[in-house]
PDB file of C-alpha atoms in Angstrom:
ATOM      1  CA  MET A   1     -24.222   2.881   5.999  1.00  0.00           C
ATOM      2  CA  GLU A   2     -21.329   2.622   3.532  1.00  0.00           C
ATOM      3  CA  GLN A   3     -20.446   6.286   4.048  1.00  0.00           C
ATOM      4  CA  ILE A   4     -20.336   5.798   7.815  1.00  0.00           C
ATOM      5  CA  ARG A   5     -18.017   2.800   7.424  1.00  0.00           C
ATOM      6  CA  TYR A   6     -15.779   4.805   5.086  1.00  0.00           C
ATOM      7  CA  GLY A   7     -15.694   7.621   7.647  1.00  0.00           C
ATOM      8  CA  VAL A   8     -14.668   5.184  10.375  1.00  0.00           C
ATOM      9  CA  TYR A   9     -11.825   3.886   8.182  1.00  0.00           C
ATOM     10  CA  MET A  10     -10.674   7.455   7.532  1.00  0.00           C
ATOM     11  CA  VAL A  11     -10.598   8.212  11.263  1.00  0.00           C
ATOM     12  CA  ALA A  12      -8.716   4.953  11.885  1.00  0.00           C
ATOM     13  CA  GLU A  13      -6.155   5.941   9.234  1.00  0.00           C
ATOM     14  CA  MET A  14      -5.597   9.300  10.930  1.00  0.00           C
ATOM     15  CA  LEU A  15      -5.189   7.601  14.310  1.00  0.00           C
ATOM     16  CA  LEU A  16      -2.644   5.203  12.799  1.00  0.00           C
ATOM     17  CA  ARG A  17      -0.432   8.184  12.028  1.00  0.00           C
ATOM     18  CA  LEU A  18      -0.482   9.104  15.719  1.00  0.00           C
ATOM     19  CA  CYS A  19       0.975   5.729  16.754  1.00  0.00           C
ATOM     20  CA  ILE A  20       4.561   6.451  17.729  1.00  0.00           C
ATOM     21  CA  HIS A  21       6.046   2.977  17.429  1.00  0.00           C
ATOM     22  CA  PRO A  22       6.216   1.154  14.056  1.00  0.00           C
ATOM     23  CA  ARG A  23       5.471  -2.256  15.591  1.00  0.00           C
ATOM     24  CA  LEU A  24       2.420  -0.841  17.368  1.00  0.00           C
ATOM     25  CA  ARG A  25       1.211   0.559  14.042  1.00  0.00           C
ATOM     26  CA  ALA A  26       1.610  -2.923  12.494  1.00  0.00           C
ATOM     27  CA  ARG A  27      -0.465  -4.440  15.300  1.00  0.00           C
ATOM     28  CA  ALA A  28      -3.144  -1.794  14.839  1.00  0.00           C
ATOM     29  CA  LEU A  29      -3.296  -2.609  11.115  1.00  0.00           C
ATOM     30  CA  ARG A  30      -3.892  -6.249  12.021  1.00  0.00           C
ATOM     31  CA  LEU A  31      -6.780  -5.223  14.286  1.00  0.00           C
ATOM     32  CA  LEU A  32      -8.228  -3.163  11.413  1.00  0.00           C
ATOM     33  CA  GLY A  33      -8.362  -6.203   9.109  1.00  0.00           C
ATOM     34  CA  ALA A  34      -4.990  -6.216   7.321  1.00  0.00           C
ATOM     35  CA  ARG A  35      -3.041  -9.467   7.182  1.00  0.00           C
ATOM     36  CA  VAL A  36       0.197  -8.658   8.997  1.00  0.00           C
ATOM     37  CA  GLY A  37       2.998 -11.133   9.681  1.00  0.00           C
ATOM     38  CA  ARG A  38       5.558 -11.232  12.472  1.00  0.00           C
ATOM     39  CA  ASN A  39       8.250  -8.608  13.025  1.00  0.00           C
ATOM     40  CA  VAL A  40       6.586  -6.042  10.727  1.00  0.00           C
ATOM     41  CA  ARG A  41       7.512  -2.381  11.082  1.00  0.00           C
ATOM     42  CA  VAL A  42       5.306   0.310   9.570  1.00  0.00           C
ATOM     43  CA  TYR A  43       6.608   3.828  10.064  1.00  0.00           C
ATOM     44  CA  GLU A  44       4.438   6.914   9.651  1.00  0.00           C
ATOM     45  CA  CYS A  45       2.780   6.666   6.239  1.00  0.00           C
ATOM     46  CA  ARG A  46      -0.550   7.362   4.514  1.00  0.00           C
ATOM     47  CA  PHE A  47      -3.204   4.901   3.439  1.00  0.00           C
ATOM     48  CA  ILE A  48      -5.679   6.087   0.808  1.00  0.00           C
ATOM     49  CA  ASN A  49      -8.830   4.760  -0.873  1.00  0.00           C
ATOM     50  CA  LEU A  50     -10.149   2.934   2.152  1.00  0.00           C
ATOM     51  CA  ARG A  51     -13.655   2.124   0.895  1.00  0.00           C
ATOM     52  CA  GLY A  52     -12.993  -1.558   1.609  1.00  0.00           C
ATOM     53  CA  GLY A  53     -11.021  -0.869   4.752  1.00  0.00           C
ATOM     54  CA  PHE A  54      -7.626  -2.422   5.343  1.00  0.00           C
ATOM     55  CA  SER A  55      -8.535  -5.962   4.225  1.00  0.00           C
ATOM     56  CA  THR A  56      -6.780  -5.558   0.860  1.00  0.00           C
ATOM     57  CA  LEU A  57      -3.398  -5.145   2.592  1.00  0.00           C
ATOM     58  CA  ARG A  58      -1.054  -8.089   3.232  1.00  0.00           C
ATOM     59  CA  LEU A  59       2.339  -7.574   4.870  1.00  0.00           C
ATOM     60  CA  ASP A  60       4.293 -10.801   5.282  1.00  0.00           C
ATOM     61  CA  ASP A  61       6.904 -11.483   8.001  1.00  0.00           C
ATOM     62  CA  ASP A  62       9.816  -9.039   8.445  1.00  0.00           C
ATOM     63  CA  VAL A  63       8.387  -6.297   6.205  1.00  0.00           C
ATOM     64  CA  HIS A  64       9.619  -2.736   6.719  1.00  0.00           C
ATOM     65  CA  VAL A  65       7.552   0.218   5.443  1.00  0.00           C
ATOM     66  CA  GLY A  66       9.536   3.462   5.667  1.00  0.00           C
ATOM     67  CA  PHE A  67       8.537   7.008   6.587  1.00  0.00           C
ATOM     68  CA  GLY A  68       6.255   8.931   4.264  1.00  0.00           C
ATOM     69  CA  CYS A  69       5.101   6.033   2.077  1.00  0.00           C
ATOM     70  CA  LEU A  70       1.737   6.390   0.311  1.00  0.00           C
ATOM     71  CA  LEU A  71      -0.178   3.113   0.048  1.00  0.00           C
ATOM     72  CA  ASP A  72      -3.374   2.881  -1.987  1.00  0.00           C
ATOM     73  CA  LEU A  73      -5.728   0.155  -0.745  1.00  0.00           C
ATOM     74  CA  GLU A  74      -8.375   0.280  -3.494  1.00  0.00           C
ATOM     75  CA  GLY A  75      -6.981  -2.941  -4.985  1.00  0.00           C
ATOM     76  CA  PRO A  76      -4.985  -5.716  -3.328  1.00  0.00           C
ATOM     77  CA  LEU A  77      -1.503  -4.853  -2.049  1.00  0.00           C
ATOM     78  CA  VAL A  78       0.817  -7.728  -1.147  1.00  0.00           C
ATOM     79  CA  ILE A  79       4.304  -7.110   0.233  1.00  0.00           C
ATOM     80  CA  GLY A  80       6.377 -10.277   0.570  1.00  0.00           C
ATOM     81  CA  ARG A  81       8.550 -11.547   3.382  1.00  0.00           C
ATOM     82  CA  GLY A  82      11.649  -9.544   4.230  1.00  0.00           C
ATOM     83  CA  THR A  83      10.860  -6.688   1.832  1.00  0.00           C
ATOM     84  CA  THR A  84      11.784  -3.082   2.576  1.00  0.00           C
ATOM     85  CA  LEU A  85       9.996  -0.015   1.258  1.00  0.00           C
ATOM     86  CA  ALA A  86      12.336   2.944   1.676  1.00  0.00           C
ATOM     87  CA  PRO A  87      10.931   6.365   2.622  1.00  0.00           C
ATOM     88  CA  ARG A  88       8.435   8.092   0.322  1.00  0.00           C
ATOM     89  CA  VAL A  89       7.576   5.054  -1.816  1.00  0.00           C
ATOM     90  CA  THR A  90       4.192   5.335  -3.550  1.00  0.00           C
ATOM     91  CA  VAL A  91       2.126   2.244  -4.339  1.00  0.00           C
ATOM     92  CA  MET A  92      -1.027   2.813  -6.419  1.00  0.00           C
ATOM     93  CA  THR A  93      -3.194  -0.317  -6.619  1.00  0.00           C
ATOM     94  CA  HIS A  94      -5.745   1.205  -8.970  1.00  0.00           C
ATOM     95  CA  ALA A  95      -6.088   3.640 -11.844  1.00  0.00           C
ATOM     96  CA  ASN A  96      -9.210   5.692 -12.443  1.00  0.00           C
ATOM     97  CA  PRO A  97      -9.084   8.751 -14.691  1.00  0.00           C
ATOM     98  CA  GLY A  98     -12.488  10.005 -13.551  1.00  0.00           C
ATOM     99  CA  SER A  99     -15.252   7.427 -13.932  1.00  0.00           C
ATOM    100  CA  ALA A 100     -17.326   9.116 -11.192  1.00  0.00           C
ATOM    101  CA  HIS A 101     -17.834  12.167 -13.365  1.00  0.00           C
ATOM    102  CA  GLY A 102     -17.878  10.471 -16.769  1.00  0.00           C
ATOM    103  CA  SER A 103     -14.433  11.550 -17.924  1.00  0.00           C
ATOM    104  CA  PRO A 104     -13.769  10.766 -21.595  1.00  0.00           C
ATOM    105  CA  TRP A 105     -10.329   9.544 -20.521  1.00  0.00           C
ATOM    106  CA  CYS A 106     -12.025   6.390 -19.207  1.00  0.00           C
ATOM    107  CA  ILE A 107     -12.535   5.256 -22.809  1.00  0.00           C
ATOM    108  CA  ARG A 108      -8.789   5.287 -23.512  1.00  0.00           C
ATOM    109  CA  PHE A 109      -7.689   4.334 -19.997  1.00  0.00           C
ATOM    110  CA  PRO A 110     -10.243   1.985 -18.405  1.00  0.00           C
ATOM    111  CA  VAL A 111     -10.633   1.766 -14.657  1.00  0.00           C
ATOM    112  CA  ASP A 112      -8.249  -0.819 -13.238  1.00  0.00           C
ATOM    113  CA  ALA A 113      -7.829  -2.129  -9.686  1.00  0.00           C
ATOM    114  CA  SER A 114      -5.617  -5.141 -10.325  1.00  0.00           C
ATOM    115  CA  GLY A 115      -3.373  -4.288  -7.384  1.00  0.00           C
ATOM    116  CA  VAL A 116       0.355  -4.594  -6.754  1.00  0.00           C
ATOM    117  CA  VAL A 117       2.397  -7.597  -5.647  1.00  0.00           C
ATOM    118  CA  ILE A 118       5.933  -7.220  -4.330  1.00  0.00           C
ATOM    119  CA  GLY A 119       7.843 -10.464  -3.809  1.00  0.00           C
ATOM    120  CA  ASP A 120      10.042 -11.649  -0.971  1.00  0.00           C
ATOM    121  CA  HIS A 121      13.315  -9.941  -0.011  1.00  0.00           C
ATOM    122  CA  CYS A 122      12.883  -6.937  -2.300  1.00  0.00           C
ATOM    123  CA  TRP A 123      14.185  -3.448  -1.720  1.00  0.00           C
ATOM    124  CA  ILE A 124      12.088  -0.608  -3.118  1.00  0.00           C
ATOM    125  CA  GLY A 125      14.222   2.550  -3.221  1.00  0.00           C
ATOM    126  CA  THR A 126      13.342   5.997  -1.947  1.00  0.00           C
ATOM    127  CA  GLY A 127      10.682   7.784  -3.950  1.00  0.00           C
ATOM    128  CA  ALA A 128       9.908   4.827  -6.239  1.00  0.00           C
ATOM    129  CA  THR A 129       6.365   4.512  -7.610  1.00  0.00           C
ATOM    130  CA  LEU A 130       4.616   1.229  -8.324  1.00  0.00           C
ATOM    131  CA  ILE A 131       1.340   1.426 -10.225  1.00  0.00           C
ATOM    132  CA  SER A 132      -1.610  -0.917 -10.623  1.00  0.00           C
ATOM    133  CA  GLY A 133      -0.641  -4.193 -12.244  1.00  0.00           C
ATOM    134  CA  ALA A 134       2.989  -4.070 -11.056  1.00  0.00           C
ATOM    135  CA  ARG A 135       4.435  -7.441 -10.092  1.00  0.00           C
ATOM    136  CA  VAL A 136       7.927  -7.434  -8.601  1.00  0.00           C
ATOM    137  CA  ALA A 137       9.609 -10.857  -8.443  1.00  0.00           C
ATOM    138  CA  ASN A 138      11.551 -12.096  -5.409  1.00  0.00           C
ATOM    139  CA  ASP A 139      15.009 -10.649  -4.635  1.00  0.00           C
ATOM    140  CA  ILE A 140      14.644  -7.518  -6.813  1.00  0.00           C
ATOM    141  CA  ALA A 141      15.995  -4.070  -5.971  1.00  0.00           C
ATOM    142  CA  VAL A 142      14.079  -1.130  -7.450  1.00  0.00           C
ATOM    143  CA  GLY A 143      16.110   2.055  -7.769  1.00  0.00           C
ATOM    144  CA  ALA A 144      15.246   5.351  -6.151  1.00  0.00           C
ATOM    145  CA  CYS A 145      12.644   7.387  -8.064  1.00  0.00           C
ATOM    146  CA  ALA A 146      11.921   4.471 -10.425  1.00  0.00           C
ATOM    147  CA  LEU A 147       8.480   3.847 -11.957  1.00  0.00           C
ATOM    148  CA  VAL A 148       7.376   0.207 -11.981  1.00  0.00           C
ATOM    149  CA  ARG A 149       4.587  -0.824 -14.308  1.00  0.00           C
ATOM    150  CA  GLY A 150       3.904  -4.438 -15.259  1.00  0.00           C
ATOM    151  CA  ASP A 151       6.176  -7.358 -14.407  1.00  0.00           C
ATOM    152  CA  LEU A 152       9.654  -6.784 -13.025  1.00  0.00           C
ATOM    153  CA  VAL A 153      11.699  -9.991 -13.037  1.00  0.00           C
ATOM    154  CA  GLU A 154      15.382 -10.887 -12.904  1.00  0.00           C
TER     155      GLU A 154
END
């Protein structure tokens, strides 16, 4: 049953990419279980690790997700009010060096799905990467191609 549900989420993710209007895509995400505020625009992007569906995603009011973003939904992903993700931003909410096949890397780098939280009125620049455990405070600009790990405060 779990594999069927996962397959349905994968098909839904592919159909989301066919939506031509960013506000329509935001509404579809709401129907799929994401918490989506008002005036949210989600341009064509990819959602990965959908075992739990879209319920780990929260987009507050006035969020803008640019073209080509990659959003991992294994752990919780919260994007605060008025925040903009520029094109090609990557957000990884989990880290797993290969626990499914018993990788020895799991000893040094344990599996983590602590998620990512981006505060209100942030601007995440083109090509930036945020990894599991990243917490971006309110009113922060992250430069293009930056790597965010841990807490980013004023």
